[in-house]
mmCIF file of C-alpha atoms and ligand atoms in Angstrom:
data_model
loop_
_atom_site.group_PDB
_atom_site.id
_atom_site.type_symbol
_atom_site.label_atom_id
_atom_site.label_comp_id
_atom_site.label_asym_id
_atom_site.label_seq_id
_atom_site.Cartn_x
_atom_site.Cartn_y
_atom_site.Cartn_z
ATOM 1 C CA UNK M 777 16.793 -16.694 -7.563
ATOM 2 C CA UNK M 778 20.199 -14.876 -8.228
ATOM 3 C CA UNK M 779 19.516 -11.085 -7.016
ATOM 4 C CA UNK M 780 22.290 -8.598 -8.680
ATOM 5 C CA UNK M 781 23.177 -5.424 -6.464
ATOM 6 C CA UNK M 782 24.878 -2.684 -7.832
ATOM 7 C CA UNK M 783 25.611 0.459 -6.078
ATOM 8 C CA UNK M 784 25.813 4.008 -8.327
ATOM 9 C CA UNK M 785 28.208 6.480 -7.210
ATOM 10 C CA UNK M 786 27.881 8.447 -9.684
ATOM 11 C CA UNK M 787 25.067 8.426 -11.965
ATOM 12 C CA UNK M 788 26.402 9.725 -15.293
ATOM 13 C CA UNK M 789 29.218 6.872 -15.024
ATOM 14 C CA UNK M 790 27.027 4.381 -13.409
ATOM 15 C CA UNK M 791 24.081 4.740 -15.976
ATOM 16 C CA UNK M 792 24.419 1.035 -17.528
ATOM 17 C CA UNK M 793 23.611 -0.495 -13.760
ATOM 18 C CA UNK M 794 19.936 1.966 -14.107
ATOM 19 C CA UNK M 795 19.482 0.818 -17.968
ATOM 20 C CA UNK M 796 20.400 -3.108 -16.703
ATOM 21 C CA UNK M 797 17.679 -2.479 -14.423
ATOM 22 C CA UNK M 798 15.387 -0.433 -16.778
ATOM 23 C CA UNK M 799 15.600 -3.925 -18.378
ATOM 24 C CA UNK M 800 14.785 -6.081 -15.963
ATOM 25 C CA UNK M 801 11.486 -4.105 -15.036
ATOM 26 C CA UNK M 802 10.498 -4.124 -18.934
ATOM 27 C CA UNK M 803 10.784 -7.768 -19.098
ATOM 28 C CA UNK M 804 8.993 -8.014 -15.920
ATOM 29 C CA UNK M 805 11.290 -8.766 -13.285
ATOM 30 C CA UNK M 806 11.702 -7.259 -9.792
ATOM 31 C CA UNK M 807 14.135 -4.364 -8.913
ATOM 32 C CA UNK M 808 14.570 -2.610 -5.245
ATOM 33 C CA UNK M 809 16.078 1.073 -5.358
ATOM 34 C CA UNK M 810 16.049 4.073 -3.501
ATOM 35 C CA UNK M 811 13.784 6.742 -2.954
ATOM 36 C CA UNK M 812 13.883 9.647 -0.818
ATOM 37 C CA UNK M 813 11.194 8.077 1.205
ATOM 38 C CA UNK M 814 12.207 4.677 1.928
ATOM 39 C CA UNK M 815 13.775 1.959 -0.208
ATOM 40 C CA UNK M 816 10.914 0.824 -3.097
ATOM 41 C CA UNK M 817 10.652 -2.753 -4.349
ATOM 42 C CA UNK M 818 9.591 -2.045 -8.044
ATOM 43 C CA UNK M 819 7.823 -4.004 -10.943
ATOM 44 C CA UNK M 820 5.895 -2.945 -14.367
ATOM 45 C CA UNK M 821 2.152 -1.251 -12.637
ATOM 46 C CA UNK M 822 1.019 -2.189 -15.625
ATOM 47 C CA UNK M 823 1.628 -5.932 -15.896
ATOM 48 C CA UNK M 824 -0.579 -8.287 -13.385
ATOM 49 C CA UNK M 825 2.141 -11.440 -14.042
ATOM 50 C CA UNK M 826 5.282 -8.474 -12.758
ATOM 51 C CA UNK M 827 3.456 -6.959 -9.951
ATOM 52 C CA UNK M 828 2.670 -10.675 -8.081
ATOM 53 C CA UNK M 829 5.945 -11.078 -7.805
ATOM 54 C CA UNK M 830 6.512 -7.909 -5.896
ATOM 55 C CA UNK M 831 3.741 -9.520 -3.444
ATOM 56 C CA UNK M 832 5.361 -13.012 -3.353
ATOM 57 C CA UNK M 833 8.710 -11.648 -2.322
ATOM 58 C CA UNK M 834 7.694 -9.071 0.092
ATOM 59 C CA UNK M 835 4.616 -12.145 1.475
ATOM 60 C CA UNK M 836 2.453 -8.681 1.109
ATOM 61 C CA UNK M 837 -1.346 -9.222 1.684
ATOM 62 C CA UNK M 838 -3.080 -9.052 -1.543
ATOM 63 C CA UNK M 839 -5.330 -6.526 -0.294
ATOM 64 C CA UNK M 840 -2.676 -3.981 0.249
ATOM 65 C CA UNK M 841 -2.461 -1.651 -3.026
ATOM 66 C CA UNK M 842 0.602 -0.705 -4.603
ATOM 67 C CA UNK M 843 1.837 2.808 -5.362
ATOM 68 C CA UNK M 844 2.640 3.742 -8.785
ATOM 69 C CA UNK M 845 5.714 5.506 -9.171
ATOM 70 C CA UNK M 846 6.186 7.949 -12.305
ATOM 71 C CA UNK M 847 8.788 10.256 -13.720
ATOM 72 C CA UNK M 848 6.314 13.042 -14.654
ATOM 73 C CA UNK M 849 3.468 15.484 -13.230
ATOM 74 C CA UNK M 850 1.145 14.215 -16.708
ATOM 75 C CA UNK M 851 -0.615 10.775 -15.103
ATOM 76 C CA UNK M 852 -3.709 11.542 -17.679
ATOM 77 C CA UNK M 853 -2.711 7.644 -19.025
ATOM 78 C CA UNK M 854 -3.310 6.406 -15.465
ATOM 79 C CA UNK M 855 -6.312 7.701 -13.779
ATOM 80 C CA UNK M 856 -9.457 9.098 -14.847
ATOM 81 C CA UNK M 857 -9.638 13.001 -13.640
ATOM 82 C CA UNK M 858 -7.162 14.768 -12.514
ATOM 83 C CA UNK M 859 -9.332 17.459 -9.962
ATOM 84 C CA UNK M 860 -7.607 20.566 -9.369
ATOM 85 C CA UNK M 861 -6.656 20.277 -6.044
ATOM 86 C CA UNK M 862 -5.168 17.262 -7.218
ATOM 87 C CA UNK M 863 -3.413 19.013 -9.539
ATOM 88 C CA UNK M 864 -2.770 21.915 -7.460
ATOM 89 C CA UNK M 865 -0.704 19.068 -5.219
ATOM 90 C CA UNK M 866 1.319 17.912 -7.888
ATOM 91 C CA UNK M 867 2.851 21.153 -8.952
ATOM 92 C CA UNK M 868 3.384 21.708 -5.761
ATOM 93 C CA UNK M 869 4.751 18.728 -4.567
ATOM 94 C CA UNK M 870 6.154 16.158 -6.878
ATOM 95 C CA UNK M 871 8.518 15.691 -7.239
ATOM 96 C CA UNK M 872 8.346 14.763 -3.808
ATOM 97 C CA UNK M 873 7.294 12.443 -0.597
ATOM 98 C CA UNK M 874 3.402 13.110 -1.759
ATOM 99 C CA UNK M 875 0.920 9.763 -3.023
ATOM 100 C CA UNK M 876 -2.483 11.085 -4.532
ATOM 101 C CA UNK M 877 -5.085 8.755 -4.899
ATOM 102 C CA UNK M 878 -7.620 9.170 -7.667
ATOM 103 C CA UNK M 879 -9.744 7.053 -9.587
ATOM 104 C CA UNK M 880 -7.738 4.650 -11.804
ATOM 105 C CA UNK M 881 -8.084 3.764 -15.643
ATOM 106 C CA UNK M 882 -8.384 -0.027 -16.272
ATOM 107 C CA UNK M 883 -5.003 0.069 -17.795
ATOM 108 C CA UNK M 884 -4.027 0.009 -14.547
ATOM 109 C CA UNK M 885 -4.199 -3.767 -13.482
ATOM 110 C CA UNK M 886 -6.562 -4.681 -10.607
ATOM 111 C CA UNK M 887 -3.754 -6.580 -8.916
ATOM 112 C CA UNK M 888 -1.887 -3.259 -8.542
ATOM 113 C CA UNK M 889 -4.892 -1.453 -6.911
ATOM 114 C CA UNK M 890 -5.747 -4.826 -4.805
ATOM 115 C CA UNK M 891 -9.216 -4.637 -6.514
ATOM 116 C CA UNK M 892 -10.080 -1.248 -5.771
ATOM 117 C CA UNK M 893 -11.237 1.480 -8.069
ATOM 118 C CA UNK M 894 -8.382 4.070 -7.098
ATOM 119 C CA UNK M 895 -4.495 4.048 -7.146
ATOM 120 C CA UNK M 896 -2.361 5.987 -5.431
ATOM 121 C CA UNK M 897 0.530 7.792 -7.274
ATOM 122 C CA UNK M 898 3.822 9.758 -6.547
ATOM 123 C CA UNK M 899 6.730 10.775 -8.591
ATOM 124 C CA UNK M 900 9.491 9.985 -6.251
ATOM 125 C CA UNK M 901 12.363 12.829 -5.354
ATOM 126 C CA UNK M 902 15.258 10.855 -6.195
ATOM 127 C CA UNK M 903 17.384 11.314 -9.161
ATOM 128 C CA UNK M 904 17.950 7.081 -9.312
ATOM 129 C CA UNK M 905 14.264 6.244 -9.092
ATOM 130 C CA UNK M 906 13.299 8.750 -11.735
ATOM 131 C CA UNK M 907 16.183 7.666 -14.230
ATOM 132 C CA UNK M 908 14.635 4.108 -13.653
ATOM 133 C CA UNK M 909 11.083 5.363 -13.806
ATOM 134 C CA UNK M 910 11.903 7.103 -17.104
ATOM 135 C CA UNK M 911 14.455 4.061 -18.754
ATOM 136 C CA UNK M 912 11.638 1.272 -18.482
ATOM 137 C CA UNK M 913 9.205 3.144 -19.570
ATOM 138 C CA UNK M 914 6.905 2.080 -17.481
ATOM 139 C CA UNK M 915 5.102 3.281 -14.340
ATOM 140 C CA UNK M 916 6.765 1.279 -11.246
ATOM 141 C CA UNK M 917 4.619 -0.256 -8.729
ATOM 142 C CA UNK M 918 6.435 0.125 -5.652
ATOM 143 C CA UNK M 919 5.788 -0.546 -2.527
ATOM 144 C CA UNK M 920 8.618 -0.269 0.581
ATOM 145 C CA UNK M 921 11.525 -3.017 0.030
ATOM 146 C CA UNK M 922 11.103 -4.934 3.234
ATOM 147 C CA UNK M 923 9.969 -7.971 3.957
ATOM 148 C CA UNK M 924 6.179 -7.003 4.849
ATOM 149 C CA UNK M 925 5.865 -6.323 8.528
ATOM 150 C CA UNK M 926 9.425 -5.584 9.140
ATOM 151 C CA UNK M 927 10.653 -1.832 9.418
ATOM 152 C CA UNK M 928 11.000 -0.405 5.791
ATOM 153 C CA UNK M 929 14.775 0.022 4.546
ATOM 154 C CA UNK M 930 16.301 3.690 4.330
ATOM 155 C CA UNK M 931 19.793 1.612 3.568
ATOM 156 C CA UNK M 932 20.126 -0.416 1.118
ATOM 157 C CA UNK M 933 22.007 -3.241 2.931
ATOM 158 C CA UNK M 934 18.851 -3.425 4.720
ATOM 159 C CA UNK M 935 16.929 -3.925 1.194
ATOM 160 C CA UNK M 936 19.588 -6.832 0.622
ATOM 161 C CA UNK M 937 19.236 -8.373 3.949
ATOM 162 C CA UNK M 938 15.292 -8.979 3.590
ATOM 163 C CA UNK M 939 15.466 -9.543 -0.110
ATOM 164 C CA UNK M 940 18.488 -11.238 -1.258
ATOM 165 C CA UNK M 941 17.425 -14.359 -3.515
ATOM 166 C CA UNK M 942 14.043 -13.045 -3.767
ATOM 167 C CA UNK M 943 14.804 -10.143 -6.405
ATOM 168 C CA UNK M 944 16.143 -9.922 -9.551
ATOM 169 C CA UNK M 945 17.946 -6.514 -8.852
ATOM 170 C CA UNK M 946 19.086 -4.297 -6.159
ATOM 171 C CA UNK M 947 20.320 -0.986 -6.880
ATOM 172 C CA UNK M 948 21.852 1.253 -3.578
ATOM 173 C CA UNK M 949 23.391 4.474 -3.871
ATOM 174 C CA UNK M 950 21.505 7.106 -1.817
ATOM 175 C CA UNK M 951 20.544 7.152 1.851
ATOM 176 C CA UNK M 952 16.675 8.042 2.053
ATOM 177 C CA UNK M 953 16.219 11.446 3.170
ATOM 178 C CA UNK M 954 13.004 11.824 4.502
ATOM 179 C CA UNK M 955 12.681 8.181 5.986
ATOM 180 C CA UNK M 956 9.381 7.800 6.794
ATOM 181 C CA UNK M 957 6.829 6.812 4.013
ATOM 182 C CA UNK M 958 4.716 9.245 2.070
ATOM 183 C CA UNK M 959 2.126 11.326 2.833
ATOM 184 C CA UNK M 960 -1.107 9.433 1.129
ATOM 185 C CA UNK M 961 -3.730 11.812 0.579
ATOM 186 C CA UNK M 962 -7.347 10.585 -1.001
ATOM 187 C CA UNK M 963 -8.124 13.229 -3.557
ATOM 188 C CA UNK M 964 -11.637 11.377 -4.490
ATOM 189 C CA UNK M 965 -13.541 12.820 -1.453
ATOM 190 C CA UNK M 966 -13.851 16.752 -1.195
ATOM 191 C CA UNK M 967 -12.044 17.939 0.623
ATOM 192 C CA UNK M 968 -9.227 15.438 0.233
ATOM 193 C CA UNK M 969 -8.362 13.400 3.143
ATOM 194 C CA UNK M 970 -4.881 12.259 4.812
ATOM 195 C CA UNK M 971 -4.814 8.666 4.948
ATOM 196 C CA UNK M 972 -1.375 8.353 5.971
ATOM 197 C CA UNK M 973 1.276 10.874 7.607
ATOM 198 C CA UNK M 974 4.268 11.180 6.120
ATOM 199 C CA UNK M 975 7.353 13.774 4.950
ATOM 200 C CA UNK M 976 4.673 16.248 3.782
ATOM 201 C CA UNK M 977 2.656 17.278 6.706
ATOM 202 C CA UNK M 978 -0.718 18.482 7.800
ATOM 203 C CA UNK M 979 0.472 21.921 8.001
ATOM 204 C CA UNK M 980 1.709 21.930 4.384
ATOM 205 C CA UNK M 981 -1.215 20.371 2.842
ATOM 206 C CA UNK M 982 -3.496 22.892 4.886
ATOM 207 C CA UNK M 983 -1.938 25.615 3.022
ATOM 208 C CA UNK M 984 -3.301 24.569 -0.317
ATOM 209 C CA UNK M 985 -6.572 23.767 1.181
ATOM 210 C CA UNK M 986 -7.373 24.472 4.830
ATOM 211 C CA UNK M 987 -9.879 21.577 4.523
ATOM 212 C CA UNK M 988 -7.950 18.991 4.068
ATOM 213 C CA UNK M 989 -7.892 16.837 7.605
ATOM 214 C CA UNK M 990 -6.399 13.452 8.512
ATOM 215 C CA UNK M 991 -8.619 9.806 8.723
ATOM 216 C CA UNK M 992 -9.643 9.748 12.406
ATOM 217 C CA UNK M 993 -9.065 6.550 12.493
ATOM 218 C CA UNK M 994 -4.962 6.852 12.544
ATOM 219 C CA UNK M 995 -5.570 8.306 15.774
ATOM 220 C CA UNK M 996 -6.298 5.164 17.810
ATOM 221 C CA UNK M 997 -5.451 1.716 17.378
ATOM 222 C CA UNK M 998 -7.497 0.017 14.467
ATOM 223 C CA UNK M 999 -10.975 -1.316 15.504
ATOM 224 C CA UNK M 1000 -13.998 -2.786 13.726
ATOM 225 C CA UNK M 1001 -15.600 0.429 14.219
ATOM 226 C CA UNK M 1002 -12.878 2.233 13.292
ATOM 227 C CA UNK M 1003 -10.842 1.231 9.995
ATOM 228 C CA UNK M 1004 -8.507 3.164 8.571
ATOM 229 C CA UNK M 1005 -9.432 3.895 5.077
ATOM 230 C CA UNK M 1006 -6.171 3.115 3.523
ATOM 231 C CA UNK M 1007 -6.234 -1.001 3.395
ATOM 232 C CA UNK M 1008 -2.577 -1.023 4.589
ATOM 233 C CA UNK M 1009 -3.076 0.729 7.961
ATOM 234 C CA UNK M 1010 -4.488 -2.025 9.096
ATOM 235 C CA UNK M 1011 -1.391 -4.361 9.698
ATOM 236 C CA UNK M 1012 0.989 -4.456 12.548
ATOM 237 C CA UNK M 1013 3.600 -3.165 10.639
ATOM 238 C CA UNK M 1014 7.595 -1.654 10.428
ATOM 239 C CA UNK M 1015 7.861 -3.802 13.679
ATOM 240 C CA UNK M 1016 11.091 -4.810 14.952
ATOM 241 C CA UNK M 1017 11.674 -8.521 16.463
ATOM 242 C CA UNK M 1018 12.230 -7.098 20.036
ATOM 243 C CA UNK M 1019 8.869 -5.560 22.388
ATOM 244 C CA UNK M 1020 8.896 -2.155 21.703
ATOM 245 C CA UNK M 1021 7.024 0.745 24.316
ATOM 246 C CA UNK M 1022 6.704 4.258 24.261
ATOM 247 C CA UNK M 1023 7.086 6.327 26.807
ATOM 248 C CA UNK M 1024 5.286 9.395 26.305
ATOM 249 C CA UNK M 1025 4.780 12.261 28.352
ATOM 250 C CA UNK M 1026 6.804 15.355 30.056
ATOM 251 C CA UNK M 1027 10.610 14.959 29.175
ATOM 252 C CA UNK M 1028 12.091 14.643 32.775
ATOM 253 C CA UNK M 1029 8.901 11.909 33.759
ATOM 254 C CA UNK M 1030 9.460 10.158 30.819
ATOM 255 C CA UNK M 1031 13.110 9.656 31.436
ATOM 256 C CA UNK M 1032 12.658 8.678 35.048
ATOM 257 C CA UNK M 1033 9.950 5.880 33.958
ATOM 258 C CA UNK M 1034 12.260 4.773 31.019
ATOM 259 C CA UNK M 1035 14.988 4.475 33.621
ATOM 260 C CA UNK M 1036 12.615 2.467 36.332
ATOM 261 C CA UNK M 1037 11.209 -0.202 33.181
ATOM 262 C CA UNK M 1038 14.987 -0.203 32.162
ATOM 263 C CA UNK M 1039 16.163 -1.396 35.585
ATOM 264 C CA UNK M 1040 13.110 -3.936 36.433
ATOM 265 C CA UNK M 1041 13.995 -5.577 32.980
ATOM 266 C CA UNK M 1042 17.619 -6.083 32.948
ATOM 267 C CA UNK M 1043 17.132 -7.352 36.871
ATOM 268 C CA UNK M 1044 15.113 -10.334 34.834
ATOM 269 C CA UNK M 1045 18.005 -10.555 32.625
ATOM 270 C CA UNK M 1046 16.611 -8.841 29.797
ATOM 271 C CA UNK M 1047 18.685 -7.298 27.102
ATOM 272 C CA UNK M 1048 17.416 -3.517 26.380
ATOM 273 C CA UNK M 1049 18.121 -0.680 24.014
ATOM 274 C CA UNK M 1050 16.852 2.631 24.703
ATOM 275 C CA UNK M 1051 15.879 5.158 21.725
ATOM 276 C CA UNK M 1052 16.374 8.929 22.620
ATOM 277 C CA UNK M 1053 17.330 11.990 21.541
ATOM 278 C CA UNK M 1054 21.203 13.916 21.497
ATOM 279 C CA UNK M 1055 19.778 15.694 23.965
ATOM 280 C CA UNK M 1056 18.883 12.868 26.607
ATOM 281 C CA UNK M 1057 21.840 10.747 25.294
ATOM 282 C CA UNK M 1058 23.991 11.007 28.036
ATOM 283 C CA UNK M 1059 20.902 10.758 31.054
ATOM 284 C CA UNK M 1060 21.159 6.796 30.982
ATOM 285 C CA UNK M 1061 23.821 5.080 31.723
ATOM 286 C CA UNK M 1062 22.223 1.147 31.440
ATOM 287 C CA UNK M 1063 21.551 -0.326 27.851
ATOM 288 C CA UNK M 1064 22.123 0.352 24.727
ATOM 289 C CA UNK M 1065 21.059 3.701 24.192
ATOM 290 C CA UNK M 1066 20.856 5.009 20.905
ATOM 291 C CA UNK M 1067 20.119 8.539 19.706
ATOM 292 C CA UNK M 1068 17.672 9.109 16.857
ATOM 293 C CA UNK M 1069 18.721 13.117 16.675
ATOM 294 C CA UNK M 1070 18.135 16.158 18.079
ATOM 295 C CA UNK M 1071 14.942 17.079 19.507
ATOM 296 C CA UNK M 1072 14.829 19.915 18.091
ATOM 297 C CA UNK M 1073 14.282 18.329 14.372
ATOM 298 C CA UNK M 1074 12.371 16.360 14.081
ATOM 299 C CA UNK M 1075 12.910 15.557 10.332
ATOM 300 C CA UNK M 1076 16.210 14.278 11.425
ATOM 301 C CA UNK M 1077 14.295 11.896 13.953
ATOM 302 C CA UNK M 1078 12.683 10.281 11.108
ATOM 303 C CA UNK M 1079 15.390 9.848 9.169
ATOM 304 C CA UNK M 1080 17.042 7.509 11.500
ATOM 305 C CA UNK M 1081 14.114 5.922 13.228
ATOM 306 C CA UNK M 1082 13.825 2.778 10.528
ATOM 307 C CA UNK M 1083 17.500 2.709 10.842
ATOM 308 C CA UNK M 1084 17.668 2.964 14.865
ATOM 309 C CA UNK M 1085 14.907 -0.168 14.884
ATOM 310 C CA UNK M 1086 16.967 -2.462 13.022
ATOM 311 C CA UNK M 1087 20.065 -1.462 14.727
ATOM 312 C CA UNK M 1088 17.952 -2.558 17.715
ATOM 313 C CA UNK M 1089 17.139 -6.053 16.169
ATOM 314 C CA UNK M 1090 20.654 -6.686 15.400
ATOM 315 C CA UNK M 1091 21.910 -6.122 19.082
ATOM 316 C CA UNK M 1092 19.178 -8.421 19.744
ATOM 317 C CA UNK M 1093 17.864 -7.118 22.879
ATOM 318 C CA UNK M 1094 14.600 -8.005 24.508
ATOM 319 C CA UNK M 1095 13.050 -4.938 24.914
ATOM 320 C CA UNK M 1096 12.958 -1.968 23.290
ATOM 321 C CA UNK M 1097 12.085 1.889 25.179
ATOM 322 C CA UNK M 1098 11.463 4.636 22.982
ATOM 323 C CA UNK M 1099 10.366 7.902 24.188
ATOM 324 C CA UNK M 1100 7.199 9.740 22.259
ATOM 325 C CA UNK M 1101 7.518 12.889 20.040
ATOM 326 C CA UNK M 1102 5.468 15.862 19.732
ATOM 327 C CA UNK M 1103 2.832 15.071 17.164
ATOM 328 C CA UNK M 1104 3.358 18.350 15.582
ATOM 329 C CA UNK M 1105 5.158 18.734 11.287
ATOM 330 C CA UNK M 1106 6.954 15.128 10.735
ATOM 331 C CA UNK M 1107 5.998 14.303 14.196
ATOM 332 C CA UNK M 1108 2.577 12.970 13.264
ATOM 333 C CA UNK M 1109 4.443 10.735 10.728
ATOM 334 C CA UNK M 1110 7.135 9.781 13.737
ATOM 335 C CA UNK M 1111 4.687 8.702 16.376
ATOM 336 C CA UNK M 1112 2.244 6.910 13.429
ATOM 337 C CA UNK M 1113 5.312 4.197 12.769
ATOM 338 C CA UNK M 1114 6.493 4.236 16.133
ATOM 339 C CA UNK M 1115 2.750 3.467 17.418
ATOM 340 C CA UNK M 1116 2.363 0.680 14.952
ATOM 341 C CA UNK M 1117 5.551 -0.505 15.680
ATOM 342 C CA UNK M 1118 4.777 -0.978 19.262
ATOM 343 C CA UNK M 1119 1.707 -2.334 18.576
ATOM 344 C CA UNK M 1120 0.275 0.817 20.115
ATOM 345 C CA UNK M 1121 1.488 -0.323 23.254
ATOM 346 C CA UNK M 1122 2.011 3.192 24.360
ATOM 347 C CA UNK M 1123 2.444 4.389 28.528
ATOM 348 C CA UNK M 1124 1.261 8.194 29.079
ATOM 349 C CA UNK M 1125 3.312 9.609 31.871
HETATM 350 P P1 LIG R 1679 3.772 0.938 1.017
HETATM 351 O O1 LIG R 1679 4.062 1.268 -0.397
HETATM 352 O O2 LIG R 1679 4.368 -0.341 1.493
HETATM 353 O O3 LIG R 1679 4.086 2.106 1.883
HETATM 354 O O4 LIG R 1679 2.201 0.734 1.100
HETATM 355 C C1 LIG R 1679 1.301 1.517 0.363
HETATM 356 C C2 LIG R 1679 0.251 2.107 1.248
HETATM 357 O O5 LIG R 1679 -0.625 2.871 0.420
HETATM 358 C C3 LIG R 1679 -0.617 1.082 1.962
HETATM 359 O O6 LIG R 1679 -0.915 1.527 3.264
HETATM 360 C C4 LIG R 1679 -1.863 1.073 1.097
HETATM 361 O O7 LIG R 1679 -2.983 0.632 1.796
HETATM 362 C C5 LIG R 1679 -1.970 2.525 0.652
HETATM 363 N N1 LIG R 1679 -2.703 2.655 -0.609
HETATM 364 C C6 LIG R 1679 -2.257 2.347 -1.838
HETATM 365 N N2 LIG R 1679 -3.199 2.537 -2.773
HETATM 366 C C7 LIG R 1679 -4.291 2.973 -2.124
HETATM 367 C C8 LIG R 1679 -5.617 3.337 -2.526
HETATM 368 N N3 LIG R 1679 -5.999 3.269 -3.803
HETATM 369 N N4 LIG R 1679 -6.473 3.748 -1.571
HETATM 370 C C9 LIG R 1679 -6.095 3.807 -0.288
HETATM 371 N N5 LIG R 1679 -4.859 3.475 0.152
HETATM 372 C C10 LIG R 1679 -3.973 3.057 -0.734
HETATM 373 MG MG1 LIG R 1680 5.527 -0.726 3.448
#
């Protein structure tokens, strides 16, 4: 398949790339573009026939929903209800890095829900992905535009590595912001539950209702007493090629540990990058050391953390050592990828 890729710099003089792609998603083809999340790979919600193919390029689990992506707070054509808190969360976060789930209306296809009787929705904070949203005229299902498994784009040569030939259309332009995933909050149990951390945290949600608490089952690795209640959750996922640990604990003991792995595998020959912060940049001196940002923001940590994992692939060491973060804001969201990404193989020092 012959993927186009256009990049808008400017959006007023680059509108004919969004309305080529507008097309494309009409006549049910597959486009990847940003979002202020993470790069989305996009197809009509409401056409079974479209969304497959998003699932056939990605090799996505068929059990693993899609979000719908819209380009306005009315969804009354998509789901059945609309509670207040739900609505409450939608003025005050869309546009923005918030999914609600509710229950669906059958126009919504059950290959986009993977069979279930909810859907999760967001109106994505990007000016691109809304001028898409609102040119095909369609709700976009959308899930991150990554091979599945692999760490989810924030760049878009990143969407073009994993997906060239198995796209119709590519559009880059913007950076993600946020770069984690969004917050997924169930809005069909009362009071509404996190199912997945993301840009919008805890702390915010808890100031709309101070009820609202996360699935206890993102705490721990997945078990079959304990599954997470979001089907996606589930899979090993955003994982880079190379073993990655965390080292989590007190800053200097972490460092000193980090430093004792970092020696023991490099004396088997082992190739190792090291993911830090500006602040701890300059404390090793073996490896390739990268800095994700400051410590002290955390928002900028996610950001690059995607990023920082495929940097890691492409120096393609053996080993990868990140240290934990505070699970406090964004942190929650940080050390939820990072913990999957390991395959919870986490070291408490
Ligand atoms: P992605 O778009 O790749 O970030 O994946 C979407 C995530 O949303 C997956 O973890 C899904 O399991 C979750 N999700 C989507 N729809 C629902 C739903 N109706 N109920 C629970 N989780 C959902
Ligand atoms: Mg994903």
């Amino acid at each position: 398949m012959e993927t186009k890729v256009a990049i808008i710099k400017d959006i007023k003089k680059d509108i004919k790339f969004i309305e080529e792609a507008a097309e494309i998603i009409r006549n049910g083809g597959t486009v990847a573009f940003p979002t202020e999340t993470v790069y989305g790979l996009g197809a009509n919600a409401l056409n079974e026939e479209s969304v497959k193919k998003i699932f056939i390029a990605k090799g996505r689990p068929q059990d693993n929903p899609l979000i719908v992506h819209v380009s306005s707070k009315d969804i009354s054509s998509l789901v059945k209800e609309v509670p207040p808190i739900a609505q409450e969360l939608i003025n005050k976060f869309w546009p923005g890095p918030l999914t609600i789930i509710l229950e669906k209306k059958d126009i919504i296809p059950n290959m986009t829900s993977a069979n279930l009787d909810t859907i999760g929705i967001r109106m994505p904070n990007s000016e691109i992905a809304l001028k898409l949203i609102e040119l095909s005229k369609r709700p976009i299902a959308a899930p991150s535009a990554n091979i599945s498994g692999r760490p989810s784009p924030t760049e878009v040569e990143r969407c073009v590595e994993d997906l060239n030939g198995r796209v119709d259309y590519i559009i880059g332009g913007e950076s993600s912001d946020i770069g984690v995933e969004s917050t997924i909050i169930d809005c069909t149990v009362n009071p509404p539950m996190i199912l997945r951390p993301g840009g919008i945290t805890l702390e915010m949600l808890r100031e709309i209702d101070s009820n609202i608490d996360i699935d206890k089952a993102l705490k721990s690795k997945p078990s079959n007493d304990l599954k997470p209640k979001a089907p996606g959750m589930k899979y090993r996922h955003y994982a880079p090629k190379a073993h990655l640990k965390i080292i989590r604990g007190k800053n200097e003991k972490t460092i000193e540990i980090i430093k004792e792995m970092l020696e023991n595998y490099i004396e088997k020959n082992n190739d190792v990058a090291i993911l830090t912060t500006d602040e701890n940049l300059n404390k090793f001196d073996k490896g390739s050391v990268i800095s994700l940002g400051s410590e002290k923001n955390l928002s900028e940590i996610a950001k690059h953390l995607f990023e920082a994992l495929r940097k890691c692939d492409d120096l393609g060491v053996q080993y990868i050592l990140c240290q934990g973060f505070e699970e406090k804001g964004v942190g929650v969201a940080i050390m939820n990828r990072l913990s999957k990404a390991a395959g919870y193989d986490i070291i408490d020092v």
